[in-house]
Short mmCIF file of C-alpha atoms in Angstrom, two decimals:
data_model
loop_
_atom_site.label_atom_id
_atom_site.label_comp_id
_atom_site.label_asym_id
_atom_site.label_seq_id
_atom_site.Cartn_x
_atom_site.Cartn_y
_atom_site.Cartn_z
CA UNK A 196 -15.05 5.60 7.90
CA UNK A 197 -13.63 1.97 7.27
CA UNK A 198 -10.91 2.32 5.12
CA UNK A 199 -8.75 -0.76 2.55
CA UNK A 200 -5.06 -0.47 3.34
CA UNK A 201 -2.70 -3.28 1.41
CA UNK A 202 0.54 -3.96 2.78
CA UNK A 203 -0.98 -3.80 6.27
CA UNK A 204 1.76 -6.24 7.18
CA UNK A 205 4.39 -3.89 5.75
CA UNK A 206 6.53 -1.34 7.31
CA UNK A 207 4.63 2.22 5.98
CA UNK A 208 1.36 -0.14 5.58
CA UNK A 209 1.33 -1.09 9.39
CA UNK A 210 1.68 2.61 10.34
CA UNK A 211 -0.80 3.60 8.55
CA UNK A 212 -3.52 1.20 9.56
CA UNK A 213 -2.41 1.74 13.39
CA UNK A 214 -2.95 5.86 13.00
CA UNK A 215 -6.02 5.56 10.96
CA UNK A 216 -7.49 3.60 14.05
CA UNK A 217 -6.06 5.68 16.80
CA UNK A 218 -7.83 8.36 15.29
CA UNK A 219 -11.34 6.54 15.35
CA UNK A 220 -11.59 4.89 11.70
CA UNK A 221 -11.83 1.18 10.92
CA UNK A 222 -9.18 -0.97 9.07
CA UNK A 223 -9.49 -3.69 6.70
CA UNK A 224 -5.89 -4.68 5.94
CA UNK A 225 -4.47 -7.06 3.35
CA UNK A 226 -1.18 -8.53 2.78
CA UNK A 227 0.45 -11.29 1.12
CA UNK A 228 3.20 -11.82 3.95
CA UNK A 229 5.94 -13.02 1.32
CA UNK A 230 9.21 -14.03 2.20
CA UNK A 231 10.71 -11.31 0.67
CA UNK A 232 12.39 -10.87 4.21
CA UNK A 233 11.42 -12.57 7.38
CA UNK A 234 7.91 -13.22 8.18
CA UNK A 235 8.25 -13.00 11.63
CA UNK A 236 8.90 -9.32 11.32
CA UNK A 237 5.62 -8.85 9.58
CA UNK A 238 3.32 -10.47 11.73
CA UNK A 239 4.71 -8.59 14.44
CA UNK A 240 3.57 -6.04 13.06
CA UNK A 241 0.26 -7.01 12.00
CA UNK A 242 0.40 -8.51 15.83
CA UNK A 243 1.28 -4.52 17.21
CA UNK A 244 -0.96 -2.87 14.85
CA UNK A 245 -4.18 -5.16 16.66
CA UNK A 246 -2.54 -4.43 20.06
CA UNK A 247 -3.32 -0.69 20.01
CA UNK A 248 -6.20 -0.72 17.37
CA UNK A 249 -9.11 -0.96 20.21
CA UNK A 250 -10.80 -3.30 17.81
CA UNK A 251 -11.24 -1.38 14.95
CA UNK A 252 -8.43 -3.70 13.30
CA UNK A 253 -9.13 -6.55 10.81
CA UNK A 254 -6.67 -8.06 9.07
CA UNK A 255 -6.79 -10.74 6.14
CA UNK A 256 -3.78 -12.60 4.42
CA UNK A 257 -4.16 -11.88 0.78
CA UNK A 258 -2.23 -11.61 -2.46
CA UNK A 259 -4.01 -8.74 -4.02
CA UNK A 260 -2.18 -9.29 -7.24
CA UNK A 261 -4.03 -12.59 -7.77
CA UNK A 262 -7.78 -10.99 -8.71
CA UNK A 263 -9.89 -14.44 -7.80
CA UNK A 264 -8.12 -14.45 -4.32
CA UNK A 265 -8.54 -10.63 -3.63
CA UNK A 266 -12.15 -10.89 -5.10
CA UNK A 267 -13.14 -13.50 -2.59
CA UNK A 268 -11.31 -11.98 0.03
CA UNK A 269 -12.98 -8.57 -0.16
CA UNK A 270 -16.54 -10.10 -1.09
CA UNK A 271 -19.16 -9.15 1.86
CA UNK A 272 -16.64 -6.11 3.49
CA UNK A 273 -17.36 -2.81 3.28
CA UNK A 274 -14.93 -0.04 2.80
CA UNK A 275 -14.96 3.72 1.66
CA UNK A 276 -11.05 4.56 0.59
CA UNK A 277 -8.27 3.30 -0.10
CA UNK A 278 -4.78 3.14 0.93
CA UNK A 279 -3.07 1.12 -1.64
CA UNK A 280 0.54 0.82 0.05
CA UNK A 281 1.47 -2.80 -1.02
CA UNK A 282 3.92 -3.81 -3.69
CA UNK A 283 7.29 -5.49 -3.94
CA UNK A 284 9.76 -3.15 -2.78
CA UNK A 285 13.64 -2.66 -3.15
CA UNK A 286 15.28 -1.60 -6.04
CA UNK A 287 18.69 -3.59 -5.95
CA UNK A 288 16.52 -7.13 -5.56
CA UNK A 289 14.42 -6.25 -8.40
CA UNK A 290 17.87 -6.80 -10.81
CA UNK A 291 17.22 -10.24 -9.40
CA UNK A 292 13.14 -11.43 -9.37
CA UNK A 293 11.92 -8.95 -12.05
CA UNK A 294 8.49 -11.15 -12.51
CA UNK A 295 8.22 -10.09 -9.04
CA UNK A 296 7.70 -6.96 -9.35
CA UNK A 297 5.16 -7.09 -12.46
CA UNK A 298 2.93 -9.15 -10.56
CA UNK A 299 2.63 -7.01 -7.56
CA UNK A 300 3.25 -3.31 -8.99
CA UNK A 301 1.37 -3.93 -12.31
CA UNK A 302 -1.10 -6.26 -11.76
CA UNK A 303 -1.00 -5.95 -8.23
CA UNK A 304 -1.70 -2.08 -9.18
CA UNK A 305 -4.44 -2.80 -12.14
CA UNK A 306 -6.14 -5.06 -9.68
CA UNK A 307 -6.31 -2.06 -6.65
CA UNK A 308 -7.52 0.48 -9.52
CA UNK A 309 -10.57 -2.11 -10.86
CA UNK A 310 -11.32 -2.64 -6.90
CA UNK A 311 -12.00 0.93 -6.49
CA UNK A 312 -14.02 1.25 -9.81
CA UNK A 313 -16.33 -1.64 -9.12
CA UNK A 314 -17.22 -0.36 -5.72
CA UNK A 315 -17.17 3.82 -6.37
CA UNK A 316 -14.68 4.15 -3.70
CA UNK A 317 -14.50 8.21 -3.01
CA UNK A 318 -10.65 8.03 -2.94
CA UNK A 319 -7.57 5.81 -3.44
CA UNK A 320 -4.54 7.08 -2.39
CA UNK A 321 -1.78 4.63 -3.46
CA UNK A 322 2.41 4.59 -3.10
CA UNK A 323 4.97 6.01 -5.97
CA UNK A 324 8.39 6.29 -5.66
CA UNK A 325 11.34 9.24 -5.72
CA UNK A 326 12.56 5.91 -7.74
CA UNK A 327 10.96 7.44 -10.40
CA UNK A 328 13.40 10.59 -10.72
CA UNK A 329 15.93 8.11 -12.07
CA UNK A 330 18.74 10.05 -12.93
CA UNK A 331 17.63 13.41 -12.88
CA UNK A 332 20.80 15.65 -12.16
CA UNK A 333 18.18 19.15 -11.47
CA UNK A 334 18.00 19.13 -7.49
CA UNK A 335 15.49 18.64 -5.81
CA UNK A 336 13.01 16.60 -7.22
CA UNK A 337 9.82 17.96 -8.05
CA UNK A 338 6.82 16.29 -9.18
CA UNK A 339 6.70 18.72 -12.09
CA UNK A 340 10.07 16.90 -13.51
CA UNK A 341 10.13 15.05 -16.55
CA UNK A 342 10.37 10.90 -15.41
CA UNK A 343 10.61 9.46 -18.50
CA UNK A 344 14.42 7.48 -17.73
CA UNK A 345 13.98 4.95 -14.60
CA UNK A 346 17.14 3.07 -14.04
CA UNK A 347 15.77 0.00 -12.45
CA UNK A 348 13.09 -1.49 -13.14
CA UNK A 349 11.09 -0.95 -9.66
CA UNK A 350 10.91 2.34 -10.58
CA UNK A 351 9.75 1.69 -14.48
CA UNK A 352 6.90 -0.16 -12.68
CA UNK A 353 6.40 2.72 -9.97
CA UNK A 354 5.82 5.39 -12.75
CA UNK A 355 4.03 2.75 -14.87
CA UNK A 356 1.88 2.59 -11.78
CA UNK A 357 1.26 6.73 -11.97
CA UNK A 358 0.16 6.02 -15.57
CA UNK A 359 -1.98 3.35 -15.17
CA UNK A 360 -4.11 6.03 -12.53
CA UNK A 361 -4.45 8.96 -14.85
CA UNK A 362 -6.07 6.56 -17.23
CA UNK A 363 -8.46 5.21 -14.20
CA UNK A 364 -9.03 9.18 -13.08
CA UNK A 365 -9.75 10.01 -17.09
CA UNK A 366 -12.11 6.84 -17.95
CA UNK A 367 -13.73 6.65 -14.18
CA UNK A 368 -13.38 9.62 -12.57
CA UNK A 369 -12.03 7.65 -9.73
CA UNK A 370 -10.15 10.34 -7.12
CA UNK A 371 -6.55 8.86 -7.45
CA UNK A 372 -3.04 10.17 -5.38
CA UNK A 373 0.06 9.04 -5.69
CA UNK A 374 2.89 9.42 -3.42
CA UNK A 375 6.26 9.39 -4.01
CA UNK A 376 7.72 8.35 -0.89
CA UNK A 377 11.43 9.32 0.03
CA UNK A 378 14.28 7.01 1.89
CA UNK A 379 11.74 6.25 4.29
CA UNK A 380 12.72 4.88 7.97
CA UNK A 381 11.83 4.25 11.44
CA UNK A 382 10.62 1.87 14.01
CA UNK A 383 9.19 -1.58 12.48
CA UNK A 384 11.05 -0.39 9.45
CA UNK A 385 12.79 -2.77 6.77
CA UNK A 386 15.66 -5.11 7.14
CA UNK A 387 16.85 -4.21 3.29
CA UNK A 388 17.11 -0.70 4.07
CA UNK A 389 20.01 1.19 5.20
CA UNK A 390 18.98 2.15 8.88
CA UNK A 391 18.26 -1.11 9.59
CA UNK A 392 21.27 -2.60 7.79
CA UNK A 393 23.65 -0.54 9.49
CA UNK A 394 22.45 -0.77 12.82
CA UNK A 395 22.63 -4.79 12.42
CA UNK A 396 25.84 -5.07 10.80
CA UNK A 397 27.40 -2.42 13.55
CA UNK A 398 26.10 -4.11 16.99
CA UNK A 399 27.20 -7.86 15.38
CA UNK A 400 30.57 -6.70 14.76
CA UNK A 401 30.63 -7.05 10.97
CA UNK A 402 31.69 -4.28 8.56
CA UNK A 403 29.17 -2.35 6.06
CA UNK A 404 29.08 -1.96 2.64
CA UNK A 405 28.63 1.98 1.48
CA UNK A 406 28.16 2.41 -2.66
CA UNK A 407 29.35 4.83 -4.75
CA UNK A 408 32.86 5.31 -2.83
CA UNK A 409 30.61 6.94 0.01
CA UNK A 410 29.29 9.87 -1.96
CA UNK A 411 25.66 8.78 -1.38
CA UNK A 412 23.00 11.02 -0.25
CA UNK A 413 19.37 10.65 0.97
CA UNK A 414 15.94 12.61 1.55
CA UNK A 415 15.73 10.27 4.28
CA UNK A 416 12.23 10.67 6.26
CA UNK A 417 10.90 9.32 9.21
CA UNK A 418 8.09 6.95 9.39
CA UNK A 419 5.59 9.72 11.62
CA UNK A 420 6.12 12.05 8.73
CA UNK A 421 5.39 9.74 5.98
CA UNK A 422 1.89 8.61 7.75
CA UNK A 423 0.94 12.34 8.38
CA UNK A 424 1.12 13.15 4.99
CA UNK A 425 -0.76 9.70 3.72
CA UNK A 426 -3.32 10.63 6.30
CA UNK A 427 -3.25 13.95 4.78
CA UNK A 428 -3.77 12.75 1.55
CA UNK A 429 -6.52 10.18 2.46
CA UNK A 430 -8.99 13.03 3.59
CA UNK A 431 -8.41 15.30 0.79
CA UNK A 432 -9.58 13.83 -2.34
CA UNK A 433 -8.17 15.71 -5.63
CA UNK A 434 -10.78 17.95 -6.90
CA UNK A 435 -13.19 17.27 -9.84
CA UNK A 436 -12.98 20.79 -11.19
CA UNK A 437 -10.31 20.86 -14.40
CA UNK A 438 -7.58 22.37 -12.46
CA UNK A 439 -4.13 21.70 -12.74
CA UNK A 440 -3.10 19.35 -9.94
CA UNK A 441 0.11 18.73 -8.40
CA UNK A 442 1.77 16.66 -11.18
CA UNK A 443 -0.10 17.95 -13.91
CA UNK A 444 -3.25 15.73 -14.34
CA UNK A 445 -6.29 17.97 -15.06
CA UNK A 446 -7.99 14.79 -13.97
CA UNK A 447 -9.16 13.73 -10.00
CA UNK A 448 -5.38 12.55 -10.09
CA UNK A 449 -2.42 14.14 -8.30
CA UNK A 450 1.03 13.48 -7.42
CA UNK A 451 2.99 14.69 -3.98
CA UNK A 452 6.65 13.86 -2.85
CA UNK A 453 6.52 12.94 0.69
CA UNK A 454 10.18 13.56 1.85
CA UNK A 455 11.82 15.75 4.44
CA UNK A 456 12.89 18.47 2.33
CA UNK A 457 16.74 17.84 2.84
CA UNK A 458 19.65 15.58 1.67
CA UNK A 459 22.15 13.73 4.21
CA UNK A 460 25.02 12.25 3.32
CA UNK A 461 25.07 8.48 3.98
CA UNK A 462 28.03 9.25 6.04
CA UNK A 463 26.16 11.74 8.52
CA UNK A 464 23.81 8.71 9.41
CA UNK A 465 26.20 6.52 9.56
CA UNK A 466 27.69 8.49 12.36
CA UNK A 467 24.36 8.70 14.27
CA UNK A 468 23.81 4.95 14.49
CA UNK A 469 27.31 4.34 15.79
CA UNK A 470 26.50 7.11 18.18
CA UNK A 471 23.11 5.23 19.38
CA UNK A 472 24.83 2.06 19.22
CA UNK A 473 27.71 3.35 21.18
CA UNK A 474 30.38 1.80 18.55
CA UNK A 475 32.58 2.83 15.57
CA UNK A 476 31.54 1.02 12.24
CA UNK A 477 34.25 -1.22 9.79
CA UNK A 478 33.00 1.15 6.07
CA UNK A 479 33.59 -0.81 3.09
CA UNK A 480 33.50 1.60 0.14
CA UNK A 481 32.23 -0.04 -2.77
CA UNK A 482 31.06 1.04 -6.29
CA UNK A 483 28.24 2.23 -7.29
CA UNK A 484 25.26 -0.54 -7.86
CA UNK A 485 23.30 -0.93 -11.06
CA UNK A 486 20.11 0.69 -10.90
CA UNK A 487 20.75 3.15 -7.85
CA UNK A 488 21.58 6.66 -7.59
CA UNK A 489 23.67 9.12 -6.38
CA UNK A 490 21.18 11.58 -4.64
CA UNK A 491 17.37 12.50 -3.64
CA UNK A 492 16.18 15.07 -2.40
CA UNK A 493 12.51 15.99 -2.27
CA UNK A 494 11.12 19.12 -3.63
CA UNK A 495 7.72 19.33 -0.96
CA UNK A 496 6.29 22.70 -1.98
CA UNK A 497 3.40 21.04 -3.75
CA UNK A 498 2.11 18.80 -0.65
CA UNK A 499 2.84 21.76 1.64
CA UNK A 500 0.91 24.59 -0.76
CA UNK A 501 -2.12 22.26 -0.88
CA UNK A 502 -2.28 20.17 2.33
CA UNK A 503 -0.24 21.67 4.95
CA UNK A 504 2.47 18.77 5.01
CA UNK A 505 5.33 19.73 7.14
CA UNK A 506 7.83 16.98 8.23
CA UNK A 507 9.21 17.66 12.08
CA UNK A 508 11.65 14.87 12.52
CA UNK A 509 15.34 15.62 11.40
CA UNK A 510 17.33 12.60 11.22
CA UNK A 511 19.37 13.62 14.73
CA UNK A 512 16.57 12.78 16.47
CA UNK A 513 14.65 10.07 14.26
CA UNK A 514 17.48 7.70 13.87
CA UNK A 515 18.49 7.25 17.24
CA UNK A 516 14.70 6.69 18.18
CA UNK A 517 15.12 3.49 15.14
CA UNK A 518 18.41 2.30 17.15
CA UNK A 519 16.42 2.48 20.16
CA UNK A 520 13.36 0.64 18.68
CA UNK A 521 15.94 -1.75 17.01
CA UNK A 522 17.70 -3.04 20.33
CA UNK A 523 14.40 -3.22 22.43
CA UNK A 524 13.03 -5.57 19.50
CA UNK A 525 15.76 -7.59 19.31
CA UNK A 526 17.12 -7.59 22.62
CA UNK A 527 20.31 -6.38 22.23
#
């Protein structure tokens, strides 16, 4: 099966393509390789993802949320599914560059969803957000809650995203899931998230900034988890038979978490990377930022009742494997 995945240049994008062609399928991947943070870090990853893809790796540099550019790009390949992983991520910078985050999450999104109409693609399993819980106090999160309250606007365009596919699964029939991904982290990961800013910030010396006073928790999952339930997802379509699906849709549409079912305390992993790094970090405690939330914590029961999703890495193990990672790719 040759499979579309966007963001191949991405962190959950790259480990996505790389499994799908371990296990004997072909990748076409796209990305626009922004600057959103260095470049170099992405190709390295589109560079890694070729290294162990025996050939079965193509890659194209592509803004899919510009439809003449994607259009031409995809015109003459072949694909079955779709792994629609792309978008502009990060909720703090989205308070910054919200046009941003419209191109590539809405039309970025719209553009994805009128891809897999025109060419009957059998499946298109695309990336949510727990962003979407907002500020849901009921713990944990399940994809039965009510997410009508996002507090930034990455996750407005996240559930706007969710919407935009139960209209595609009612007009089209077009097998759509979404997956709301949780604190996700790991080798090749991303230098706005917390793993990676911590570990940085601790080996240079320099203190770190922890929100809300330090009363911050996290579903945080590791990046092995996160593609085993994607490639879950990928080979079981939602069914065309009126059910109820996970989420609600009575339509080839449903909705997982992927998370790993429990909620650290920023502190805890704080005191695993200065373990793995082998020094004590400077905390600054600082308020809480607009837009971000106290807690997550994934509800899985759906994924797990219907697919058999079972994350295996607990963060005492997964984040000194990112330290480790971390100082062999950067040398320190």
């Amino acid at each position: 099966m040759r499979i579309l995945v966007t963001g191949a240049a991405g962190f959950i994008g790259a480990a996505v393509a790389e499994r799908l062609c371990v296990r004997g399928d072909e990748v076409l991947g796209i990305d626009s390789v922004n600057d959103y943070y260095q470049v170099s870090l992405k190709r390295d990853r589109v560079a890694h993802v070729e290294g162990s893809a025996g050939g079965r790796f193509a890659f194209k540099q592509v803004d899919f949320a510009d439809w003449s550019a994607l259009s031409a790009a995809l015109e003459g390949e072949s694909f079955d599914r779709i792994v629609h992983v792309g978008a502009q991520a990060g909720v703090r910078y989205s308070l910054e560059n919200p046009r941003a985050y419209v191109e590539a999450n809405l039309m970025g999104h719209l553009n994805l969803l009128e891809v897999a109409r025109a060419r009957g693609s059998s499946h298109m399993v695309y990336a949510s957000s727990s962003s979407v819980y907002g500020g849901n106090e009921k713990l944990p999160f399940a994809v039965e809650d009510r997410v009508d309250h996002p507090v930034s606007l990455y996750a407005a365009t996240k559930r706007a995203d969710e919407l935009m596919s139960e209209t595609y699964a009612h007009l089209y029939g077009i097998p759509l899931t979404g997956l709301r991904f949780f604190t996700v982290y790991g080798p090749w990961g991303r230098p706005d998230m917390a793993a990676w800013l911590f570990t940085e910030a601790i080996l240079k010396g320099e203190p770190i900034k922890v929100f809300n006073q330090g009363e911050m928790w996290r579903d945080f999952t590791y990046i092995d988890d996160i593609v085993a339930g994607v490639l879950a997802c990928v080979d079981n379509p939602p069914a065309d038979d009126g059910a109820p699906k996970a989420g609600g849709s009575t339509k080839v549409h449903a909705l997982y978490n992927i998370g790993n079912h429990r909620s650290e305390k920023l502190t805890r992993v704080i005191e695993l990377i200065e373990d793995a790094c082998g020094r004590k970090a400077e905390v600054q405690l600082l308020p809480m930022q607009p837009g971000d939330v106290a807690r997550t914590y994934a509800d899985i029961d759906a994924i797990q009742r219907d697919l058999g999703y079972q994350p295996t890495t607990r963060i005492e193990d997964g984040i000194p494997k990112f330290v480790a990672w971390y100082r062999e790719y950067h040398g320190v």
